[in-house]
Coordinates of C-alpha atoms in Angstrom, one line a residue:
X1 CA -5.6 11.1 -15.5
X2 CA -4.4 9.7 -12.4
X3 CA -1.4 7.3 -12.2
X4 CA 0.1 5.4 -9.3
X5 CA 3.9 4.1 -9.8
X6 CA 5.3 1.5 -7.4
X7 CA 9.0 1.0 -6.7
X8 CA 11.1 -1.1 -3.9
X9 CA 9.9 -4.6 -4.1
X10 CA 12.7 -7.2 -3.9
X11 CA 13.8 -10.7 -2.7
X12 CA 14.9 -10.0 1.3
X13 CA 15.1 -12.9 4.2
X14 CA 13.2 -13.6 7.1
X15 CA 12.9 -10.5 9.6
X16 CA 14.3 -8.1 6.7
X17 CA 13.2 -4.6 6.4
X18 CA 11.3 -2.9 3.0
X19 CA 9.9 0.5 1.6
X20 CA 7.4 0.3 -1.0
X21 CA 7.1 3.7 -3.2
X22 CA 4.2 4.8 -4.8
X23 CA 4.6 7.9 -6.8
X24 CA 1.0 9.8 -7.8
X25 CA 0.6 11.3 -11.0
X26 CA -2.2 13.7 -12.2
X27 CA -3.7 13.9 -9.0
X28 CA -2.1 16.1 -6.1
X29 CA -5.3 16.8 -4.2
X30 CA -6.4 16.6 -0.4
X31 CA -9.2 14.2 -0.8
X32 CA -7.4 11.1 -1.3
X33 CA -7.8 7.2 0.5
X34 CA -4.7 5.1 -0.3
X35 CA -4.7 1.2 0.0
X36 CA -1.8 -0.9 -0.4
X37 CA -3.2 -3.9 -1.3
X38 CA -1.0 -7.8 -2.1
X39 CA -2.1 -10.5 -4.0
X40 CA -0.1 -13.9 -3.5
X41 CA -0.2 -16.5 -6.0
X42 CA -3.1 -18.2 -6.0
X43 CA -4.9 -16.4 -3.2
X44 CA -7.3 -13.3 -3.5
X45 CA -5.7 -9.7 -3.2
X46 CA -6.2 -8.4 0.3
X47 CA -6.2 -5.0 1.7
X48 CA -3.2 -4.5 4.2
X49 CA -3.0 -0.7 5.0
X50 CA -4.8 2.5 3.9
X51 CA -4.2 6.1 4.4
X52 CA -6.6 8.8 4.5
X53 CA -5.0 12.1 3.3
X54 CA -8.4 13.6 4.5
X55 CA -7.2 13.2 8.1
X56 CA -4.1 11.6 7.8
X57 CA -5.3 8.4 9.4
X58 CA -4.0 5.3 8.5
X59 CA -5.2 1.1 9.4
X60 CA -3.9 -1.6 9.5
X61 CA -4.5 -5.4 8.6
X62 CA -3.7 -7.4 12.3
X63 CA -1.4 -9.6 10.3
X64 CA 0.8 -6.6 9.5
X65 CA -0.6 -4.2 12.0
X66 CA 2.5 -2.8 14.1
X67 CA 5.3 -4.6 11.6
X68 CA 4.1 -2.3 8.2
X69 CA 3.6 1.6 8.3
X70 CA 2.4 3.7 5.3
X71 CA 3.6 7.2 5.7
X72 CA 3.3 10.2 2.6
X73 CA 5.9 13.0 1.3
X74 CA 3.5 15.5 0.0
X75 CA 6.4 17.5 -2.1
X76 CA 6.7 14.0 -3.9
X77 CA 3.5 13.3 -4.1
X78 CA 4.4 9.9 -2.9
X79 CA 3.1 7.2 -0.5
X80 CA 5.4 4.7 1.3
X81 CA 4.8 1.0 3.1
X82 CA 7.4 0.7 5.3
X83 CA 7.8 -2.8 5.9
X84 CA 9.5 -4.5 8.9
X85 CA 10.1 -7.8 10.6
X86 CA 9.1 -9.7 7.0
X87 CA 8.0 -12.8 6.7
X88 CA 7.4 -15.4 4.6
X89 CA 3.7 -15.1 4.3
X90 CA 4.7 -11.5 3.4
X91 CA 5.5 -12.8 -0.5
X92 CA 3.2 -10.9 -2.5
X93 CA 2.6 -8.6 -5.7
X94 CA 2.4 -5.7 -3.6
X95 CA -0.1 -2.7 -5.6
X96 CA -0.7 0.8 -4.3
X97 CA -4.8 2.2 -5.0
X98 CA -6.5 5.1 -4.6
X99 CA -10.1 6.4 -4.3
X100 CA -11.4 9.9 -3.7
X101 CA -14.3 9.0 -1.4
X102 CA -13.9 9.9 2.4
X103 CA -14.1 6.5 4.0
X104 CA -10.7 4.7 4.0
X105 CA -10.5 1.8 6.5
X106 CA -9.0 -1.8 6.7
X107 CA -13.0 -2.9 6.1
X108 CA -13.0 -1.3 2.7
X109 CA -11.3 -4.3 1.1
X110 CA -9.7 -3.8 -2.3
X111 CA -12.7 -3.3 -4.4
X112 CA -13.9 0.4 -3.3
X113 CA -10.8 1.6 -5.2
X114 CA -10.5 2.6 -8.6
X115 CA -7.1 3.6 -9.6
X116 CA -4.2 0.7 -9.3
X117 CA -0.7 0.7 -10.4
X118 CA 0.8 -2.0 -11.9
X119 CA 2.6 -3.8 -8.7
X120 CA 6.1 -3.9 -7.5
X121 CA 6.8 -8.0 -6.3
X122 CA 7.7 -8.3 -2.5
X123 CA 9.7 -11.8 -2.1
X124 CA 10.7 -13.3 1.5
X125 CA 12.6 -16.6 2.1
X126 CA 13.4 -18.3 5.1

């Protein structure tokens, strides 16, 4: 059974740096779509990155697009969402997904995916 932990959430300032974990269990395969997806409080969750392990692509939300990168270690099994220049709007439950189906764009939105961790809380103050 597949299980995605996430790690490195915290309480940072303005313009502060992050790097969300999100360590795979049960699954180690090639054919995988990742989404890092953040819900703030009372807004919908929305889709902010993805990575394809099917041809290492990633995308990009344009509100995050060239501050966030999500980059993998495939001997840890282990996706990361480097965060930089935070902002406020930034504040979040941040949740890694994954999906085994090819397509793996921005477009997607959260609900294609199927397997969710449990979150790891991003928190930026002014």
């Amino acid at each position: 059974q597949v299980r995605l932990v996430e790690s490195g959430g915290a309480s940072v300032r303005t313009g502060g740096s992050l790097r969300l974990s999100c360590e795979v269990f049960g699954y180690s395969g090639s054919g995988t779509c990742f989404g890092w997806v953040r819900q703030a409080p009372g807004k919908e969750r929305e889709l902010v990155a993805t990575f394809s392990t099917f041809d290492q692509s990633s995308d990009y939300k344009d509100t995050v697009s060239g501050r966030f990168r999500v980059s993998r270690d495939n001997n840890k099994n282990t996706v990361y969402l480097w965060m930089d220049t935070l902002r406020p709007e930034d504040t979040a439950m941040y949740y890694c997904a994954a999906k085994f189906t090819r397509t793996c764009t921005i477009l997607l939105g959260p609900r294609p995916f199927n397997h969710w961790g449990e979150g790891t809380q991003v928190t930026v103050s002014s």
